Amino acid sequence: MTLYDVLERTDKEVTVWDKDYDIEVYFYGIKDQQVPMDEWDKAKLELAKLLDVVEISWGSVEVNLAEVIERKMSEIKEADSFLTECDVGDIISILANILTGCVSDKWHAKFAEVLKGGN
C-alpha cells in the first residue's frame, strides 16, 4: 500500500513520518475532493504514490521516504535540484520546508519527477 492509497481513503490531514529519519510532514486526503489541483498539489501526490506505507497508527503513517530519496540521489544530483552538494540527511532536513511550499511549484514538480524517475 502506498501513501497515495491512504490519501484516497480520507479527506483529513495525514501526519507522515519516515521510518529511518526523525521527520514529520503533512499530506492531505483527497477523498471526494472537489477543488481542482494546481501543479504543487499534483507533485505532492506524485510523491505520495512513490512512498510505501510501513505502518499506520493513531492517525499517522510511517513511510519509506528517505529510502526513496536515497535510491534517486544520482538523479537528484544530475538534475541540479540543490545549490550545494547534499546527501539524503541534508535533503530530509529541509524536506518539511519543501513540502510546505517554500519552493516554487515548478521546482517541486521537477523534484517529484526526478524521484519518480522521469526527466
PDB file of N, CA and C in Angstrom, residues 2-86:
ATOM      1  N   THR A   2       0.508   2.235  -0.767  1.00  0.00           N
ATOM      2  CA  THR A   2       1.265   3.478  -0.814  1.00  0.00           C
ATOM      3  C   THR A   2       0.564   4.559   0.012  1.00  0.00           C
ATOM      4  N   LEU A   3       1.278   5.624   0.256  1.00  0.00           N
ATOM      5  CA  LEU A   3       0.670   6.761   0.944  1.00  0.00           C
ATOM      6  C   LEU A   3      -0.496   7.302   0.119  1.00  0.00           C
ATOM      7  N   TYR A   4      -0.380   7.278  -1.194  1.00  0.00           N
ATOM      8  CA  TYR A   4      -1.461   7.726  -2.062  1.00  0.00           C
ATOM      9  C   TYR A   4      -2.732   6.924  -1.797  1.00  0.00           C
ATOM     10  N   ASP A   5      -2.602   5.615  -1.613  1.00  0.00           N
ATOM     11  CA  ASP A   5      -3.764   4.776  -1.308  1.00  0.00           C
ATOM     12  C   ASP A   5      -4.455   5.241  -0.030  1.00  0.00           C
ATOM     13  N   VAL A   6      -3.662   5.616   0.957  1.00  0.00           N
ATOM     14  CA  VAL A   6      -4.219   6.124   2.221  1.00  0.00           C
ATOM     15  C   VAL A   6      -4.951   7.443   1.976  1.00  0.00           C
ATOM     16  N   LEU A   7      -4.338   8.330   1.211  1.00  0.00           N
ATOM     17  CA  LEU A   7      -4.925   9.645   0.951  1.00  0.00           C
ATOM     18  C   LEU A   7      -6.236   9.546   0.188  1.00  0.00           C
ATOM     19  N   GLU A   8      -6.363   8.539  -0.659  1.00  0.00           N
ATOM     20  CA  GLU A   8      -7.603   8.342  -1.407  1.00  0.00           C
ATOM     21  C   GLU A   8      -8.768   7.943  -0.496  1.00  0.00           C
ATOM     22  N   ARG A   9      -8.457   7.440   0.682  1.00  0.00           N
ATOM     23  CA  ARG A   9      -9.486   6.929   1.597  1.00  0.00           C
ATOM     24  C   ARG A   9      -9.911   7.929   2.676  1.00  0.00           C
ATOM     25  N   THR A  10      -9.323   9.120   2.661  1.00  0.00           N
ATOM     26  CA  THR A  10      -9.650  10.088   3.701  1.00  0.00           C
ATOM     27  C   THR A  10      -9.723  11.498   3.121  1.00  0.00           C
ATOM     28  N   ASP A  11     -10.429  12.357   3.837  1.00  0.00           N
ATOM     29  CA  ASP A  11     -10.435  13.778   3.486  1.00  0.00           C
ATOM     30  C   ASP A  11      -9.755  14.592   4.588  1.00  0.00           C
ATOM     31  N   LYS A  12      -9.054  13.916   5.472  1.00  0.00           N
ATOM     32  CA  LYS A  12      -8.381  14.538   6.618  1.00  0.00           C
ATOM     33  C   LYS A  12      -6.889  14.752   6.343  1.00  0.00           C
ATOM     34  N   GLU A  13      -6.286  15.550   7.199  1.00  0.00           N
ATOM     35  CA  GLU A  13      -4.833  15.716   7.172  1.00  0.00           C
ATOM     36  C   GLU A  13      -4.200  14.432   7.697  1.00  0.00           C
ATOM     37  N   VAL A  14      -3.114  14.013   7.062  1.00  0.00           N
ATOM     38  CA  VAL A  14      -2.409  12.802   7.462  1.00  0.00           C
ATOM     39  C   VAL A  14      -0.979  13.179   7.864  1.00  0.00           C
ATOM     40  N   THR A  15      -0.611  12.827   9.087  1.00  0.00           N
ATOM     41  CA  THR A  15       0.751  13.037   9.570  1.00  0.00           C
ATOM     42  C   THR A  15       1.611  11.906   9.037  1.00  0.00           C
ATOM     43  N   VAL A  16       2.732  12.264   8.423  1.00  0.00           N
ATOM     44  CA  VAL A  16       3.600  11.274   7.785  1.00  0.00           C
ATOM     45  C   VAL A  16       4.980  11.338   8.426  1.00  0.00           C
ATOM     46  N   TRP A  17       5.490  10.171   8.790  1.00  0.00           N
ATOM     47  CA  TRP A  17       6.808  10.021   9.403  1.00  0.00           C
ATOM     48  C   TRP A  17       7.656   9.158   8.483  1.00  0.00           C
ATOM     49  N   ASP A  18       8.954   9.374   8.524  1.00  0.00           N
ATOM     50  CA  ASP A  18       9.867   8.494   7.808  1.00  0.00           C
ATOM     51  C   ASP A  18      10.288   7.367   8.747  1.00  0.00           C
ATOM     52  N   LYS A  19      10.528   6.184   8.189  1.00  0.00           N
ATOM     53  CA  LYS A  19      10.893   5.033   9.024  1.00  0.00           C
ATOM     54  C   LYS A  19      12.327   5.108   9.544  1.00  0.00           C
ATOM     55  N   ASP A  20      13.183   5.913   8.899  1.00  0.00           N
ATOM     56  CA  ASP A  20      14.586   5.971   9.294  1.00  0.00           C
ATOM     57  C   ASP A  20      15.014   7.308   9.910  1.00  0.00           C
ATOM     58  N   TYR A  21      14.384   8.394   9.504  1.00  0.00           N
ATOM     59  CA  TYR A  21      14.769   9.730   9.958  1.00  0.00           C
ATOM     60  C   TYR A  21      13.646  10.347  10.775  1.00  0.00           C
ATOM     61  N   ASP A  22      14.018  11.210  11.687  1.00  0.00           N
ATOM     62  CA  ASP A  22      13.050  11.916  12.530  1.00  0.00           C
ATOM     63  C   ASP A  22      12.511  13.117  11.762  1.00  0.00           C
ATOM     64  N   ILE A  23      11.464  12.895  10.996  1.00  0.00           N
ATOM     65  CA  ILE A  23      10.829  13.951  10.217  1.00  0.00           C
ATOM     66  C   ILE A  23       9.324  13.759  10.273  1.00  0.00           C
ATOM     67  N   GLU A  24       8.621  14.854  10.345  1.00  0.00           N
ATOM     68  CA  GLU A  24       7.170  14.833  10.356  1.00  0.00           C
ATOM     69  C   GLU A  24       6.695  15.819   9.298  1.00  0.00           C
ATOM     70  N   VAL A  25       5.930  15.335   8.337  1.00  0.00           N
ATOM     71  CA  VAL A  25       5.355  16.176   7.289  1.00  0.00           C
ATOM     72  C   VAL A  25       3.873  15.842   7.176  1.00  0.00           C
ATOM     73  N   TYR A  26       3.157  16.671   6.461  1.00  0.00           N
ATOM     74  CA  TYR A  26       1.705  16.504   6.374  1.00  0.00           C
ATOM     75  C   TYR A  26       1.263  16.419   4.925  1.00  0.00           C
ATOM     76  N   PHE A  27       0.351  15.503   4.691  1.00  0.00           N
ATOM     77  CA  PHE A  27      -0.304  15.369   3.404  1.00  0.00           C
ATOM     78  C   PHE A  27      -1.802  15.483   3.673  1.00  0.00           C
ATOM     79  N   TYR A  28      -2.554  15.792   2.641  1.00  0.00           N
ATOM     80  CA  TYR A  28      -3.990  15.971   2.820  1.00  0.00           C
ATOM     81  C   TYR A  28      -4.749  14.951   2.001  1.00  0.00           C
ATOM     82  N   GLY A  29      -5.757  14.356   2.648  1.00  0.00           N
ATOM     83  CA  GLY A  29      -6.577  13.357   1.985  1.00  0.00           C
ATOM     84  C   GLY A  29      -7.283  13.938   0.777  1.00  0.00           C
ATOM     85  N   ILE A  30      -7.560  13.081  -0.187  1.00  0.00           N
ATOM     86  CA  ILE A  30      -8.182  13.532  -1.424  1.00  0.00           C
ATOM     87  C   ILE A  30      -9.544  12.888  -1.671  1.00  0.00           C
ATOM     88  N   LYS A  31     -10.050  12.159  -0.707  1.00  0.00           N
ATOM     89  CA  LYS A  31     -11.348  11.508  -0.861  1.00  0.00           C
ATOM     90  C   LYS A  31     -12.406  12.576  -1.105  1.00  0.00           C
ATOM     91  N   ASP A  32     -13.186  12.390  -2.152  1.00  0.00           N
ATOM     92  CA  ASP A  32     -14.283  13.298  -2.508  1.00  0.00           C
ATOM     93  C   ASP A  32     -13.830  14.734  -2.736  1.00  0.00           C
ATOM     94  N   GLN A  33     -12.574  14.931  -3.115  1.00  0.00           N
ATOM     95  CA  GLN A  33     -12.060  16.281  -3.315  1.00  0.00           C
ATOM     96  C   GLN A  33     -12.691  16.911  -4.549  1.00  0.00           C
ATOM     97  N   GLN A  34     -13.203  18.117  -4.398  1.00  0.00           N
ATOM     98  CA  GLN A  34     -13.850  18.834  -5.483  1.00  0.00           C
ATOM     99  C   GLN A  34     -13.000  19.983  -6.018  1.00  0.00           C
ATOM    100  N   VAL A  35     -12.003  20.408  -5.252  1.00  0.00           N
ATOM    101  CA  VAL A  35     -11.164  21.542  -5.633  1.00  0.00           C
ATOM    102  C   VAL A  35     -10.148  21.102  -6.683  1.00  0.00           C
ATOM    103  N   PRO A  36     -10.039  21.841  -7.792  1.00  0.00           N
ATOM    104  CA  PRO A  36      -9.016  21.470  -8.780  1.00  0.00           C
ATOM    105  C   PRO A  36      -7.611  21.623  -8.190  1.00  0.00           C
ATOM    106  N   MET A  37      -6.738  20.730  -8.578  1.00  0.00           N
ATOM    107  CA  MET A  37      -5.378  20.745  -8.051  1.00  0.00           C
ATOM    108  C   MET A  37      -4.463  21.566  -8.938  1.00  0.00           C
ATOM    109  N   ASP A  38      -3.540  22.277  -8.297  1.00  0.00           N
ATOM    110  CA  ASP A  38      -2.528  23.001  -9.050  1.00  0.00           C
ATOM    111  C   ASP A  38      -1.298  22.114  -9.202  1.00  0.00           C
ATOM    112  N   GLU A  39      -0.264  22.657  -9.832  1.00  0.00           N
ATOM    113  CA  GLU A  39       0.948  21.886 -10.109  1.00  0.00           C
ATOM    114  C   GLU A  39       1.604  21.381  -8.819  1.00  0.00           C
ATOM    115  N   TRP A  40       1.586  22.200  -7.767  1.00  0.00           N
ATOM    116  CA  TRP A  40       2.187  21.829  -6.489  1.00  0.00           C
ATOM    117  C   TRP A  40       1.453  20.639  -5.862  1.00  0.00           C
ATOM    118  N   ASP A  41       0.116  20.697  -5.858  1.00  0.00           N
ATOM    119  CA  ASP A  41      -0.683  19.594  -5.308  1.00  0.00           C
ATOM    120  C   ASP A  41      -0.428  18.297  -6.074  1.00  0.00           C
ATOM    121  N   LYS A  42      -0.387  18.413  -7.381  1.00  0.00           N
ATOM    122  CA  LYS A  42      -0.152  17.223  -8.213  1.00  0.00           C
ATOM    123  C   LYS A  42       1.221  16.620  -7.937  1.00  0.00           C
ATOM    124  N   ALA A  43       2.231  17.475  -7.764  1.00  0.00           N
ATOM    125  CA  ALA A  43       3.584  16.985  -7.476  1.00  0.00           C
ATOM    126  C   ALA A  43       3.623  16.270  -6.134  1.00  0.00           C
ATOM    127  N   LYS A  44       2.927  16.809  -5.151  1.00  0.00           N
ATOM    128  CA  LYS A  44       2.909  16.179  -3.829  1.00  0.00           C
ATOM    129  C   LYS A  44       2.231  14.808  -3.903  1.00  0.00           C
ATOM    130  N   LEU A  45       1.181  14.691  -4.696  1.00  0.00           N
ATOM    131  CA  LEU A  45       0.515  13.393  -4.854  1.00  0.00           C
ATOM    132  C   LEU A  45       1.384  12.408  -5.630  1.00  0.00           C
ATOM    133  N   GLU A  46       2.176  12.899  -6.570  1.00  0.00           N
ATOM    134  CA  GLU A  46       3.116  12.011  -7.275  1.00  0.00           C
ATOM    135  C   GLU A  46       4.124  11.435  -6.289  1.00  0.00           C
ATOM    136  N   LEU A  47       4.582  12.264  -5.369  1.00  0.00           N
ATOM    137  CA  LEU A  47       5.484  11.779  -4.319  1.00  0.00           C
ATOM    138  C   LEU A  47       4.772  10.733  -3.457  1.00  0.00           C
ATOM    139  N   ALA A  48       3.525  10.983  -3.100  1.00  0.00           N
ATOM    140  CA  ALA A  48       2.758  10.041  -2.270  1.00  0.00           C
ATOM    141  C   ALA A  48       2.638   8.674  -2.944  1.00  0.00           C
ATOM    142  N   LYS A  49       2.576   8.652  -4.261  1.00  0.00           N
ATOM    143  CA  LYS A  49       2.481   7.382  -4.997  1.00  0.00           C
ATOM    144  C   LYS A  49       3.767   6.559  -4.893  1.00  0.00           C
ATOM    145  N   LEU A  50       4.880   7.223  -4.597  1.00  0.00           N
ATOM    146  CA  LEU A  50       6.172   6.540  -4.507  1.00  0.00           C
ATOM    147  C   LEU A  50       6.469   5.984  -3.117  1.00  0.00           C
ATOM    148  N   LEU A  51       5.723   6.435  -2.121  1.00  0.00           N
ATOM    149  CA  LEU A  51       6.027   6.106  -0.728  1.00  0.00           C
ATOM    150  C   LEU A  51       5.229   4.905  -0.255  1.00  0.00           C
ATOM    151  N   ASP A  52       5.941   3.864   0.126  1.00  0.00           N
ATOM    152  CA  ASP A  52       5.291   2.665   0.663  1.00  0.00           C
ATOM    153  C   ASP A  52       4.988   2.866   2.146  1.00  0.00           C
ATOM    154  N   VAL A  53       3.806   2.463   2.542  1.00  0.00           N
ATOM    155  CA  VAL A  53       3.417   2.542   3.951  1.00  0.00           C
ATOM    156  C   VAL A  53       4.072   1.402   4.712  1.00  0.00           C
ATOM    157  N   VAL A  54       4.744   1.751   5.791  1.00  0.00           N
ATOM    158  CA  VAL A  54       5.387   0.770   6.652  1.00  0.00           C
ATOM    159  C   VAL A  54       4.460   0.431   7.810  1.00  0.00           C
ATOM    160  N   GLU A  55       3.813   1.456   8.347  1.00  0.00           N
ATOM    161  CA  GLU A  55       2.923   1.260   9.492  1.00  0.00           C
ATOM    162  C   GLU A  55       1.926   2.410   9.563  1.00  0.00           C
ATOM    163  N   ILE A  56       0.722   2.099  10.005  1.00  0.00           N
ATOM    164  CA  ILE A  56      -0.304   3.109  10.268  1.00  0.00           C
ATOM    165  C   ILE A  56      -0.675   2.999  11.735  1.00  0.00           C
ATOM    166  N   SER A  57      -0.622   4.138  12.439  1.00  0.00           N
ATOM    167  CA  SER A  57      -1.019   4.117  13.849  1.00  0.00           C
ATOM    168  C   SER A  57      -1.466   5.494  14.301  1.00  0.00           C
ATOM    169  N   TRP A  58      -2.564   5.542  15.013  1.00  0.00           N
ATOM    170  CA  TRP A  58      -3.065   6.763  15.635  1.00  0.00           C
ATOM    171  C   TRP A  58      -3.131   7.943  14.672  1.00  0.00           C
ATOM    172  N   GLY A  59      -3.616   7.720  13.485  1.00  0.00           N
ATOM    173  CA  GLY A  59      -3.781   8.801  12.527  1.00  0.00           C
ATOM    174  C   GLY A  59      -2.503   9.239  11.846  1.00  0.00           C
ATOM    175  N   SER A  60      -1.427   8.523  12.065  1.00  0.00           N
ATOM    176  CA  SER A  60      -0.171   8.853  11.383  1.00  0.00           C
ATOM    177  C   SER A  60       0.271   7.661  10.552  1.00  0.00           C
ATOM    178  N   VAL A  61       1.094   7.953   9.574  1.00  0.00           N
ATOM    179  CA  VAL A  61       1.555   6.927   8.650  1.00  0.00           C
ATOM    180  C   VAL A  61       3.075   6.987   8.587  1.00  0.00           C
ATOM    181  N   GLU A  62       3.698   5.841   8.745  1.00  0.00           N
ATOM    182  CA  GLU A  62       5.151   5.746   8.603  1.00  0.00           C
ATOM    183  C   GLU A  62       5.443   5.230   7.202  1.00  0.00           C
ATOM    184  N   VAL A  63       6.378   5.901   6.498  1.00  0.00           N
ATOM    185  CA  VAL A  63       6.689   5.544   5.117  1.00  0.00           C
ATOM    186  C   VAL A  63       8.198   5.437   4.906  1.00  0.00           C
ATOM    187  N   ASN A  64       8.588   5.050   3.710  1.00  0.00           N
ATOM    188  CA  ASN A  64       9.997   4.868   3.346  1.00  0.00           C
ATOM    189  C   ASN A  64      10.546   6.073   2.572  1.00  0.00           C
ATOM    190  N   LEU A  65      10.319   7.259   3.065  1.00  0.00           N
ATOM    191  CA  LEU A  65      10.698   8.496   2.390  1.00  0.00           C
ATOM    192  C   LEU A  65      12.197   8.596   2.113  1.00  0.00           C
ATOM    193  N   ALA A  66      13.023   8.408   3.125  1.00  0.00           N
ATOM    194  CA  ALA A  66      14.477   8.508   2.938  1.00  0.00           C
ATOM    195  C   ALA A  66      14.974   7.456   1.951  1.00  0.00           C
ATOM    196  N   GLU A  67      14.383   6.297   1.990  1.00  0.00           N
ATOM    197  CA  GLU A  67      14.768   5.220   1.074  1.00  0.00           C
ATOM    198  C   GLU A  67      14.505   5.624  -0.382  1.00  0.00           C
ATOM    199  N   VAL A  68      13.363   6.244  -0.642  1.00  0.00           N
ATOM    200  CA  VAL A  68      13.031   6.701  -1.998  1.00  0.00           C
ATOM    201  C   VAL A  68      14.035   7.753  -2.455  1.00  0.00           C
ATOM    202  N   ILE A  69      14.365   8.690  -1.581  1.00  0.00           N
ATOM    203  CA  ILE A  69      15.341   9.729  -1.920  1.00  0.00           C
ATOM    204  C   ILE A  69      16.719   9.114  -2.152  1.00  0.00           C
ATOM    205  N   GLU A  70      17.111   8.201  -1.284  1.00  0.00           N
ATOM    206  CA  GLU A  70      18.433   7.570  -1.409  1.00  0.00           C
ATOM    207  C   GLU A  70      18.584   6.838  -2.741  1.00  0.00           C
ATOM    208  N   ARG A  71      17.529   6.158  -3.177  1.00  0.00           N
ATOM    209  CA  ARG A  71      17.572   5.436  -4.458  1.00  0.00           C
ATOM    210  C   ARG A  71      17.775   6.377  -5.639  1.00  0.00           C
ATOM    211  N   LYS A  72      17.391   7.631  -5.488  1.00  0.00           N
ATOM    212  CA  LYS A  72      17.445   8.586  -6.599  1.00  0.00           C
ATOM    213  C   LYS A  72      18.505   9.669  -6.419  1.00  0.00           C
ATOM    214  N   MET A  73      19.457   9.475  -5.506  1.00  0.00           N
ATOM    215  CA  MET A  73      20.453  10.514  -5.244  1.00  0.00           C
ATOM    216  C   MET A  73      21.251  10.905  -6.485  1.00  0.00           C
ATOM    217  N   SER A  74      21.641   9.956  -7.318  1.00  0.00           N
ATOM    218  CA  SER A  74      22.419  10.330  -8.504  1.00  0.00           C
ATOM    219  C   SER A  74      21.574  11.168  -9.459  1.00  0.00           C
ATOM    220  N   GLU A  75      20.290  10.835  -9.599  1.00  0.00           N
ATOM    221  CA  GLU A  75      19.400  11.612 -10.460  1.00  0.00           C
ATOM    222  C   GLU A  75      19.149  13.001  -9.879  1.00  0.00           C
ATOM    223  N   ILE A  76      19.038  13.097  -8.560  1.00  0.00           N
ATOM    224  CA  ILE A  76      18.860  14.395  -7.909  1.00  0.00           C
ATOM    225  C   ILE A  76      20.069  15.281  -8.168  1.00  0.00           C
ATOM    226  N   LYS A  77      21.255  14.695  -8.056  1.00  0.00           N
ATOM    227  CA  LYS A  77      22.480  15.467  -8.306  1.00  0.00           C
ATOM    228  C   LYS A  77      22.572  15.885  -9.770  1.00  0.00           C
ATOM    229  N   GLU A  78      22.227  14.986 -10.694  1.00  0.00           N
ATOM    230  CA  GLU A  78      22.249  15.308 -12.117  1.00  0.00           C
ATOM    231  C   GLU A  78      21.273  16.411 -12.467  1.00  0.00           C
ATOM    232  N   ALA A  79      20.148  16.465 -11.782  1.00  0.00           N
ATOM    233  CA  ALA A  79      19.122  17.465 -12.061  1.00  0.00           C
ATOM    234  C   ALA A  79      19.470  18.831 -11.471  1.00  0.00           C
ATOM    235  N   ASP A  80      20.540  18.912 -10.697  1.00  0.00           N
ATOM    236  CA  ASP A  80      20.945  20.161 -10.049  1.00  0.00           C
ATOM    237  C   ASP A  80      19.792  20.779  -9.257  1.00  0.00           C
ATOM    238  N   SER A  81      19.084  19.949  -8.526  1.00  0.00           N
ATOM    239  CA  SER A  81      17.942  20.431  -7.752  1.00  0.00           C
ATOM    240  C   SER A  81      18.360  21.296  -6.568  1.00  0.00           C
ATOM    241  N   PHE A  82      19.566  21.080  -6.061  1.00  0.00           N
ATOM    242  CA  PHE A  82      20.025  21.804  -4.881  1.00  0.00           C
ATOM    243  C   PHE A  82      21.276  22.591  -5.229  1.00  0.00           C
ATOM    244  N   LEU A  83      21.470  23.719  -4.561  1.00  0.00           N
ATOM    245  CA  LEU A  83      22.581  24.615  -4.869  1.00  0.00           C
ATOM    246  C   LEU A  83      23.923  24.096  -4.361  1.00  0.00           C
ATOM    247  N   THR A  84      23.886  23.236  -3.376  1.00  0.00           N
ATOM    248  CA  THR A  84      25.122  22.706  -2.809  1.00  0.00           C
ATOM    249  C   THR A  84      25.103  21.187  -2.862  1.00  0.00           C
ATOM    250  N   GLU A  85      26.258  20.603  -2.691  1.00  0.00           N
ATOM    251  CA  GLU A  85      26.365  19.138  -2.595  1.00  0.00           C
ATOM    252  C   GLU A  85      25.582  18.683  -1.376  1.00  0.00           C
ATOM    253  N   CYS A  86      24.791  17.653  -1.519  1.00  0.00           N
ATOM    254  CA  CYS A  86      23.985  17.207  -0.382  1.00  0.00           C
ATOM    255  C   CYS A  86      23.874  15.695  -0.376  1.00  0.00           C
TER     256      CYS A  86
END
